[in-house]
Coordinates of C-alpha atoms and ligand atoms in Angstrom, one line a residue:
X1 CA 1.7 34.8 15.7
X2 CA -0.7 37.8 15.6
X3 CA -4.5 36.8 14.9
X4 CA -7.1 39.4 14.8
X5 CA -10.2 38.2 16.9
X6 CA -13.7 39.8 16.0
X7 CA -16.6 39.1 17.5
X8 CA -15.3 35.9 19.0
X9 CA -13.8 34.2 16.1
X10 CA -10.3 33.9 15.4
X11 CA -9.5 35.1 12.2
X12 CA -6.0 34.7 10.1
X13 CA -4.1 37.6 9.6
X14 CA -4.4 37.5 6.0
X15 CA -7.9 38.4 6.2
X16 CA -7.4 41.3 8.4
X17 CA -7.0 44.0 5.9
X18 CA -10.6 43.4 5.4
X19 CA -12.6 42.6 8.5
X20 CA -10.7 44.9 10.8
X21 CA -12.3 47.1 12.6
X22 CA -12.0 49.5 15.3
X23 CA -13.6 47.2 17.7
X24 CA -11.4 44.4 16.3
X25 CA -9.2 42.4 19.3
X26 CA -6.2 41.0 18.4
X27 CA -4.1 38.3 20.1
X28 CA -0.4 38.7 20.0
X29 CA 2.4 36.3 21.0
X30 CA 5.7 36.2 21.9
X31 CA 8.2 36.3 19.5
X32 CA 12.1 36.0 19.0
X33 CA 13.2 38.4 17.2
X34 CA 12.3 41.3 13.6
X35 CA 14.0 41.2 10.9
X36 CA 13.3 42.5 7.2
X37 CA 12.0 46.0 5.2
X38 CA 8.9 47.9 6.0
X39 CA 7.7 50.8 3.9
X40 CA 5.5 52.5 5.1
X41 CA 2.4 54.5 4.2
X42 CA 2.5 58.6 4.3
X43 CA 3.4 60.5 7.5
X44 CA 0.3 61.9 8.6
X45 CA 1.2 65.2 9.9
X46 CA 2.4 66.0 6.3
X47 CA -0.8 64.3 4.9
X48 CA -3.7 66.7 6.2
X49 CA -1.5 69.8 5.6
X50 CA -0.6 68.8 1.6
X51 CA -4.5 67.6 1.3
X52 CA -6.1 70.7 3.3
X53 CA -3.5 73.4 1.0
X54 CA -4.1 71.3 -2.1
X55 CA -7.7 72.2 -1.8
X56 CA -6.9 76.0 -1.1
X57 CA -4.2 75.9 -4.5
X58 CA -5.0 76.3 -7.9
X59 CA -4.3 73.9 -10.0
X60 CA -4.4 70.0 -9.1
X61 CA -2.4 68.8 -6.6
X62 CA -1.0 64.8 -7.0
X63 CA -0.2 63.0 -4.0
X64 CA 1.5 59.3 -3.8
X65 CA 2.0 57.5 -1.0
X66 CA -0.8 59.3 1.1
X67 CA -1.8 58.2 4.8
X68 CA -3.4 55.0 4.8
X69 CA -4.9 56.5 8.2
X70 CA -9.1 56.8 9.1
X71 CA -7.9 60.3 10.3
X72 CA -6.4 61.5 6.9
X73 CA -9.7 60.2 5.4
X74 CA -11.7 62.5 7.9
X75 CA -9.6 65.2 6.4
X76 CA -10.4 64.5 2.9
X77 CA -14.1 63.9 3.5
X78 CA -14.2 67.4 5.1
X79 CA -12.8 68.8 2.6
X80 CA -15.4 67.2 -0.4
X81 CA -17.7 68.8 2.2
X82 CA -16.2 71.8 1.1
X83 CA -16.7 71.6 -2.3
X84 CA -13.2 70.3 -3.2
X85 CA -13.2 67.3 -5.7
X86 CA -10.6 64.9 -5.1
X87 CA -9.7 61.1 -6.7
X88 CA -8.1 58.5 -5.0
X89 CA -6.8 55.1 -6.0
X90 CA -5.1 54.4 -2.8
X91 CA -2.3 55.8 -1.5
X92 CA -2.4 58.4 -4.6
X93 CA -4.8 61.0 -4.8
X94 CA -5.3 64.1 -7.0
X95 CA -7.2 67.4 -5.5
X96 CA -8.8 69.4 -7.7
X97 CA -7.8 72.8 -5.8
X98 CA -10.4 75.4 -5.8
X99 CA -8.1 78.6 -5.3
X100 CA -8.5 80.9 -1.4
X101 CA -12.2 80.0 -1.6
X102 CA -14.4 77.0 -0.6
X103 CA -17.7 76.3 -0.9
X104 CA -20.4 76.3 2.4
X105 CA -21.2 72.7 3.4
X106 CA -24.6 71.5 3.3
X107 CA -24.5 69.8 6.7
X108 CA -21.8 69.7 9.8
X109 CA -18.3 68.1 9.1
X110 CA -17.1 65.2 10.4
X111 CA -13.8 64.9 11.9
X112 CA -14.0 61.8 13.2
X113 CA -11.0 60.7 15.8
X114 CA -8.7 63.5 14.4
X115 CA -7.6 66.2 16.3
X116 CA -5.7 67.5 13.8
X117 CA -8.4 67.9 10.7
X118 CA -10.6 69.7 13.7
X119 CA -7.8 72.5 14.9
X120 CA -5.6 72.9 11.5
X121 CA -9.0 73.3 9.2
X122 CA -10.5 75.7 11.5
X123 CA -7.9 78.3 10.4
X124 CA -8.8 77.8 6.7
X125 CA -12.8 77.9 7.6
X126 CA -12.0 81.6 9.8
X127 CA -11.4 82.7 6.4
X128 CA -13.9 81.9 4.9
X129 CA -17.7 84.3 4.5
X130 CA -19.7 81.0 5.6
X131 CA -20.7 79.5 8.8
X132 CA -19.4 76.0 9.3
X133 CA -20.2 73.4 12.4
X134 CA -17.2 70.5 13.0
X135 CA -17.9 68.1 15.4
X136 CA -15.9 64.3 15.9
X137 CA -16.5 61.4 17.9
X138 CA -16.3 60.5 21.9
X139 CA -12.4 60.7 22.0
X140 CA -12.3 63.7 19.9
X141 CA -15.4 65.5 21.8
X142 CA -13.4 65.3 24.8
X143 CA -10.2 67.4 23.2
X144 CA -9.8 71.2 24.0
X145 CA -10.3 73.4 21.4
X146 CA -9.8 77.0 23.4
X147 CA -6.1 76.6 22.0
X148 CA -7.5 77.4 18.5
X149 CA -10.6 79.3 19.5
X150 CA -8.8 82.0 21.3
X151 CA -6.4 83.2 18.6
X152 CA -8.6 82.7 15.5
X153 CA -11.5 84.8 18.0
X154 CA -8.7 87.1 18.2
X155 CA -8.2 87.8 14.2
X156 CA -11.6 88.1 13.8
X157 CA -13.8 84.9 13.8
X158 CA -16.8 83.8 15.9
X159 CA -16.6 80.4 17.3
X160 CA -19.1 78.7 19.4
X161 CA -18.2 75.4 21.2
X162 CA -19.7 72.8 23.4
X163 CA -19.3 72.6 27.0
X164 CA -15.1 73.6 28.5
X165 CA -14.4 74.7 24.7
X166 CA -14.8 71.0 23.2
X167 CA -16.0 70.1 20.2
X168 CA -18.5 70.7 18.4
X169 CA -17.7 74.3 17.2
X170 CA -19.5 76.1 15.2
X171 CA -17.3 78.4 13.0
X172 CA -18.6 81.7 11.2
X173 CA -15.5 83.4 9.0
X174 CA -15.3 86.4 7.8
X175 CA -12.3 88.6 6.9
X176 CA -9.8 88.2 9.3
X177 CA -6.9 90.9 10.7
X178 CA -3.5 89.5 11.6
X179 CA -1.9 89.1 15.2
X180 CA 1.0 88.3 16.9
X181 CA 0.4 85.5 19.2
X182 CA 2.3 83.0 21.4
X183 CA 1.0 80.1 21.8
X184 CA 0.4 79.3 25.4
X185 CA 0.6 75.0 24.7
X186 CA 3.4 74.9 22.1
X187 CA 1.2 72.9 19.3
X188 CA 2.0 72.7 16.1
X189 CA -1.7 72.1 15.2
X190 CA -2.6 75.3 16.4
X191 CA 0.9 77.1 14.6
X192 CA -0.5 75.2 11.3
X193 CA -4.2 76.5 12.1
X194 CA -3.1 79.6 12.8
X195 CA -0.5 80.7 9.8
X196 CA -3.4 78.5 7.5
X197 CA -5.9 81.6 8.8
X198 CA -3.0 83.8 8.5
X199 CA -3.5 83.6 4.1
X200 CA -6.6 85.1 4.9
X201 CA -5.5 87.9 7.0
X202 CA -4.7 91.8 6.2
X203 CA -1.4 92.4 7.4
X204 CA 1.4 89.7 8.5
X205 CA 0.3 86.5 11.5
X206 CA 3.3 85.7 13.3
X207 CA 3.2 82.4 15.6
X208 CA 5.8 82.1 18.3
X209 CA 6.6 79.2 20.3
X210 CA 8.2 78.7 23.7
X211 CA 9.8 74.9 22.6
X212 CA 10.0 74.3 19.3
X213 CA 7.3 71.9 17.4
X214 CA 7.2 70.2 14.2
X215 CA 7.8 72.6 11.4
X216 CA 5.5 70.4 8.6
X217 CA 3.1 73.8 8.3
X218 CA 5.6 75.9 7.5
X219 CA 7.2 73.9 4.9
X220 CA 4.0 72.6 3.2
X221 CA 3.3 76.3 3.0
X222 CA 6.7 77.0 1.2
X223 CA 5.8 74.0 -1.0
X224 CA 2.8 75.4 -2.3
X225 CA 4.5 78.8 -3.0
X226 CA 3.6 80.8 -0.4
X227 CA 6.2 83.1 1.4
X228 CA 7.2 81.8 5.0
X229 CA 9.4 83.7 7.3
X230 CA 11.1 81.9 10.2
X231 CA 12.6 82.8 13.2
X232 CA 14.8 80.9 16.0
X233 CA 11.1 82.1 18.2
X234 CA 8.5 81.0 15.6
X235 CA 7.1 81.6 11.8
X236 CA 5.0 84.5 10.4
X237 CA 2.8 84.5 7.0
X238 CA 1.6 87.8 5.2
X239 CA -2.0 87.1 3.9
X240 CA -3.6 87.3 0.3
X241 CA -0.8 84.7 -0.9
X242 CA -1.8 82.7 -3.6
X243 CA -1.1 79.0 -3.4
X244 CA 0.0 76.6 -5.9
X245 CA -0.7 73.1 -6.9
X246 CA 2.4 70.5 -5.8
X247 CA 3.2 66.8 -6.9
X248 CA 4.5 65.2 -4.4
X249 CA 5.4 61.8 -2.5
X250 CA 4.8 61.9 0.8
X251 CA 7.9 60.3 3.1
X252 CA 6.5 57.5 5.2
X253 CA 5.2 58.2 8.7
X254 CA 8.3 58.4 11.4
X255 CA 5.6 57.9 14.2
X256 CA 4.5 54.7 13.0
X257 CA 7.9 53.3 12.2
X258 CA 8.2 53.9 16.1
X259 CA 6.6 50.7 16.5
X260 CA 8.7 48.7 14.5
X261 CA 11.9 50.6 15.4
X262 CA 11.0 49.9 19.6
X263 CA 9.6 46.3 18.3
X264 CA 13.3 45.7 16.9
X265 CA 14.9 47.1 19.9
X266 CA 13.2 44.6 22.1
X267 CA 15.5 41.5 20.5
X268 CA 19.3 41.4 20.0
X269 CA 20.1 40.5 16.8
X270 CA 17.1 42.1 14.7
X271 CA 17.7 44.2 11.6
X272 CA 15.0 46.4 10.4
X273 CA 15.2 48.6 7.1
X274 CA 13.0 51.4 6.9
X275 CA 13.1 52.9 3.0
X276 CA 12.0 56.7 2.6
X277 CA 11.4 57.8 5.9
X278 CA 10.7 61.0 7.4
X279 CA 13.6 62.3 8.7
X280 CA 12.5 66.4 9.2
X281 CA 14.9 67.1 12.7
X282 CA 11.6 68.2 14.8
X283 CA 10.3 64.6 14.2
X284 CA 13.5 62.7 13.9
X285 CA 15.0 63.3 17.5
X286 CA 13.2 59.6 18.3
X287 CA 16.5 58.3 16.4
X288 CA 19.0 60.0 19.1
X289 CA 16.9 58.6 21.8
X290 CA 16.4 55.2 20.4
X291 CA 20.5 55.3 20.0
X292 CA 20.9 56.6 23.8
X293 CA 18.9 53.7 25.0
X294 CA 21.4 51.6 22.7
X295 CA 19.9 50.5 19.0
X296 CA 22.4 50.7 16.4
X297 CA 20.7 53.0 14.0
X298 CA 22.3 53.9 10.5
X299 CA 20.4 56.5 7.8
X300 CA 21.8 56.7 4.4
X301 CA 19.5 58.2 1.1
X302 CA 19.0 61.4 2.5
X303 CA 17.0 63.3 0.2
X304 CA 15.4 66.7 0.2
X305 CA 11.3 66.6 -0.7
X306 CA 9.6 69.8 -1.0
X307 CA 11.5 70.6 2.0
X308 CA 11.1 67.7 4.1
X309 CA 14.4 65.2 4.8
X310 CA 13.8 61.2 3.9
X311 CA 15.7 58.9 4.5
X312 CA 16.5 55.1 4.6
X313 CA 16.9 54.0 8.5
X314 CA 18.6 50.9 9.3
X315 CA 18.0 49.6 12.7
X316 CA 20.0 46.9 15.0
X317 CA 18.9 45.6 18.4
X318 CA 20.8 45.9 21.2
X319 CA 20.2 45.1 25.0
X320 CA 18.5 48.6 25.9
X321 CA 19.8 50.6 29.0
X322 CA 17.4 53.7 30.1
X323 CA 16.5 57.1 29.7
X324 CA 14.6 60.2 31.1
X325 CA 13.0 61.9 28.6
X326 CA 11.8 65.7 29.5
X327 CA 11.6 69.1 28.3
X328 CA 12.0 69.6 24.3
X329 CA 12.4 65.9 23.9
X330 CA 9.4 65.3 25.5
X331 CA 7.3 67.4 23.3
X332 CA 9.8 66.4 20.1
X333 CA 8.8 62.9 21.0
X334 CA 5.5 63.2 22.2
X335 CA 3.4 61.0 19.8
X336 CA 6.4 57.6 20.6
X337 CA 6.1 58.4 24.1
X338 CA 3.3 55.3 24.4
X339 CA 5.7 53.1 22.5
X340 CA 8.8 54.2 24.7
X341 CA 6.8 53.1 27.9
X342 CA 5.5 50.1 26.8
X343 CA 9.3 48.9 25.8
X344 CA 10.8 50.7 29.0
X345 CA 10.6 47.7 31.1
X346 CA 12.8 45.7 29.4
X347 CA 15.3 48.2 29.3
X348 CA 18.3 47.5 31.9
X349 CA 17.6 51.0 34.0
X350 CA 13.8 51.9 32.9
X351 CA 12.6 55.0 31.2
X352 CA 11.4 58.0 33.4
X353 CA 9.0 60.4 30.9
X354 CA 8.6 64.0 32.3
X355 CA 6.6 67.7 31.2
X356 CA 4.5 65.2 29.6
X357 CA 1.3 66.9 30.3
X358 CA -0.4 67.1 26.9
X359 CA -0.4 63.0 27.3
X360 CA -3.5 63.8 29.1
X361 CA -5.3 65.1 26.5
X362 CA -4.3 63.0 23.6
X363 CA -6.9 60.5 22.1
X364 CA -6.9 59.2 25.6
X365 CA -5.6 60.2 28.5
X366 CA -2.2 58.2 28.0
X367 CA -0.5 59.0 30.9
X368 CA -3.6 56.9 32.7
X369 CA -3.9 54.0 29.4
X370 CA -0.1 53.6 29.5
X371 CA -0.2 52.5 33.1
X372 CA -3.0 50.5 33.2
X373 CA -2.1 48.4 30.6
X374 CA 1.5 47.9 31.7
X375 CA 0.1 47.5 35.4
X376 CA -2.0 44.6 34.0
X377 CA 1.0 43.0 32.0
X378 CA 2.4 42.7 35.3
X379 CA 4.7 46.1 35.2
X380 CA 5.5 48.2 38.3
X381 CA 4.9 51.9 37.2
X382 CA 4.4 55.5 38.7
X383 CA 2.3 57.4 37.4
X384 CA 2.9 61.1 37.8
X385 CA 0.6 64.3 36.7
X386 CA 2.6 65.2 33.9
X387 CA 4.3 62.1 33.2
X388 CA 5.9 58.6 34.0
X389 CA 8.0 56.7 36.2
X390 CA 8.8 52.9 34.6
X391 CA 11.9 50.7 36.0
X392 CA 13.6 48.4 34.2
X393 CA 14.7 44.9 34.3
X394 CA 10.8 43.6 34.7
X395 CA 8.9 40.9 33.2
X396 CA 5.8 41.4 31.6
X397 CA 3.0 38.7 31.1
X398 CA 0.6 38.5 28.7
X399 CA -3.0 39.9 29.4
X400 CA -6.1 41.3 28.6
X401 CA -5.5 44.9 28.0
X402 CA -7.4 47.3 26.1
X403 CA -6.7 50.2 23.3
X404 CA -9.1 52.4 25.5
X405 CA -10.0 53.3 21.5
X406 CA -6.4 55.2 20.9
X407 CA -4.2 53.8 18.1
X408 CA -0.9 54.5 19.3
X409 CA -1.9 52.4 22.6
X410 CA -3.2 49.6 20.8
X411 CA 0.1 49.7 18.6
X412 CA 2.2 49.9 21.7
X413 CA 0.9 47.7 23.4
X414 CA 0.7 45.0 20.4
X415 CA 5.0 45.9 20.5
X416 CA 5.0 44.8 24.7
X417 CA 3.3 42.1 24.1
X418 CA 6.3 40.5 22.0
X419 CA 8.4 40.2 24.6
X420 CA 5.8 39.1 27.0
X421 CA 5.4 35.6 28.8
X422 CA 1.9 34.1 26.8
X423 CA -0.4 35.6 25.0
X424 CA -1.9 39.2 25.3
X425 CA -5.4 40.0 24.2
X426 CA -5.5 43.6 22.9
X427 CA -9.8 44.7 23.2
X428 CA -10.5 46.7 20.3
X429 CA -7.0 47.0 18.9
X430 CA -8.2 47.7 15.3
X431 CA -8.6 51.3 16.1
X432 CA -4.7 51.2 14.9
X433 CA -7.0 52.0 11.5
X434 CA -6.7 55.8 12.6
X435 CA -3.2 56.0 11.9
X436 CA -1.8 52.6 10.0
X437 CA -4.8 50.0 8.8
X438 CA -2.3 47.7 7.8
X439 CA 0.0 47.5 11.4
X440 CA -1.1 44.1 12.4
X441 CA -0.2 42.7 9.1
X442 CA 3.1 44.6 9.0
X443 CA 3.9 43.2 12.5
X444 CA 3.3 39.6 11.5
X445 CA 5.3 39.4 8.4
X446 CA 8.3 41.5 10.3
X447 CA 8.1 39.0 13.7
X448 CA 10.4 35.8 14.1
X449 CA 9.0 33.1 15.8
Ligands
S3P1 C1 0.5 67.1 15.3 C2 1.0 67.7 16.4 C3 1.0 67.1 17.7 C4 0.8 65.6 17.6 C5 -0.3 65.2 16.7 C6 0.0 65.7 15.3 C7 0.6 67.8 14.0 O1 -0.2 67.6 18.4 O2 0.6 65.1 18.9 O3 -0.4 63.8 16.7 O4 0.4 67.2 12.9 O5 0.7 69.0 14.0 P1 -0.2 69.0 19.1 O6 -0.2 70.1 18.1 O7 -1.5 69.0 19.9 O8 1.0 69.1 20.0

């Protein structure tokens, strides 16, 4: 069904755990229908704030069920970097947190591919009396950075940064003074960056936010003690705020059960169970949209941990109808919105995505991957500046298409391909290692032939 192809060689999937790489291709083909239980490894947004704040507590902080992810790995190598010892025997680890203070690194952090290890521990390094350089690959030296650089400049630090405010940046900390800001690109990476510099501050940092974005920050913060206060515009933090070591297990990823949930969607008749997933309302509205467009969706177990909602999901195909997705939704939904277009011509009315700007400067510009892809499966498609126009009732055809090195394309794409006429040759879909090493596997043993 789904064969992981490296360097010309067809390989089984059984051996991809361990030859895949981000240059891997993949060849995927059609299938009939999903059915079975996925569990799936720790959301991501939720695993670089617990790691980064573990390292910051006192006391040890235990982890289970801990992104499986390349970019959660980045976060933890930076932070070793930092002087903060950590064990890890998979998906459990154990920080050794080393209180307000870190240690100066000996050479430049790596960041790899993550955008989020780059802007969310750039508030902790502000804070801190060293000078610290971050820099990350191609994709990630393309990402701007003035969304951080202004507002940590602002309570204090000095930042250099490569050419347009990209990485690398070059960090020098220092005791900072709180502000008041709103955010002019409603990020929760910068929010989390932002009340994380905000422990370090004299005074309180307030954060305000014109749509509201995931709250993970916020209630990691609470988790490890620390006093939050919220309001219907945004969150503040008062600084000097001693953290404390957690124990926690962290709810599987809602943005990678996206694939599975859409992949089930495609086929009448599957039935997908989704044990301890995230289900935090500024993550979960995927659910409502996936029920518009007309799965039967079901979640029972709802549990409260450390603040965060899991729960089980059970999932039904249906035939799909269509949706435009704009506004709050948009940016609620803006890591599926790949997934969503790559399913949205084999809805019944097509999916029209809108204020979907930020696409542009994601891991790739996925506006411009999304269409080329589905343009070369065969799919009619508009592309606008700040979003998507994809009708339905089309039939796609299997290809060569690429990940353009983003693993939420490769993932997407691997979910189109399904329901494709033929074969489809994904280039270099292994970069699906950044978020979920183990999707292609997943996919196999869920697909129906
Ligand atoms: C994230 C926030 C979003 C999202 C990213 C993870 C987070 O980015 O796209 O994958 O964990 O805070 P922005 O903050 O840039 O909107």
């Amino acid at each position: 069904m789904l064969v992981p192809k490296q360097a010309g060689l067809l390989l089984t999937a059984k051996c991809q755990l361990l030859f895949m790489s981000k240059s891997s291709n993949v060849i995927v083909r059609p299938a009939k229908g999903l059915k079975g239980t996925i569990s799936l490894p720790g959301d991501k947004s939720i695993s670089h704030r617990y790691a980064m704040l573990g390292g910051i507590a006192e006391g040890a902080t235990k982890l289970e069920n801990y992104s499986a992810g390349a970019d959660c790995a980045s976060t933890l190598g930076c932070l070793r970097s930092l002087g903060v010892e950590w064990t890890r025997d998979g998906g459990k680890i154990v920080i050794q947190g080393r209180g307000a203070k870190l240690q100066a690194p000996s050479a430049p952090l790596d960041c790899g591919n993550s955008g989020s290890t780059i802007r969310m521990l750039s508030g902790i390094l502000a804070g801190q009396d060293f000078s610290t350089e971050l820099f990350g690959d191609e994709s990630l030296s393309r990402r701007p950075m003035a969304r951080v650089i202004t507002p940590l400049e602002a309570m204090g630090a000095k930042i250099t940064a490569g050419n347009g405010g990209r990485p690398p940046l070059k960090i020098s900390g220092g005791h900072l003074k709180a502000i008041s800001y709103n955010m002019p690109v409603p990020s929760a990476q910068v929010k989390s960056c932002l009340l994380f510099a905000g422990l370090y501050a004299d005074g309180e940092t307030a954060v305000e936010e014109s749509i509201r974005t995931r709250d993970h920050g916020e209630i990691a913060l609470r988790a490890f003690g620390a006093e939050v206060k919220r309001t219907p515009q945004g969150a503040s933090v008062r600084g000097g705020q001693t953290l404390k070591a957690i124990e926690a297990r962290i709810p599987g990823d809602i943005s990678s059960a996206a694939f599975f949930l859409c992949a089930a969607g495609l086929f009448p008749g599957s039935q997908l169970v989704v044990p301890n997933l995230l289900m935090n309302p500024t993550r979960a509205r995927l659910l409502d949209i996936l029920i518009g467009l007309g799965l039967g969706i079901s979640v029972t177990q709802l549990e409260e941990h450390h603040g965060e909602l899991v729960g089980t999901v059970q999932v039904e195909g249906g035939s799909l109808k269509g949706a435009t997705i704009s506004g709050a939704d948009t940016a609620a939904v803006i890591d599926e919105i790949p997934v969503l277009s790559a399913i949205a011509p084999y809805t019944r009315d097509g999916i029209e995505i809108r204020d979907a700007k930020e696409l542009r400067v994601k891991e790739s510009d996925r506006i411009a991957t999304v269409a080329t892809n589905l343009r070369a499966m065969g799919a009619e498609v508009e592309e606008r500046e700040d979003g998507l126009k994809i009708p339905g009732t089309q039939k796609l055809r299997g290809a060569e298409i690429d990940s353009f090195g983003d693993h939420r394309i490769a993932m997407a794409f691997a979910v189109a391909a399904l329901r494709a006429s033929g074969e489809t040759l994904i280039r270099d879909a292994g970069a699906a290692v950044i978020s979920f090493p183990g999707f292609f596997d997943s996919l196999d043993a869920l697909v129906e032939r």
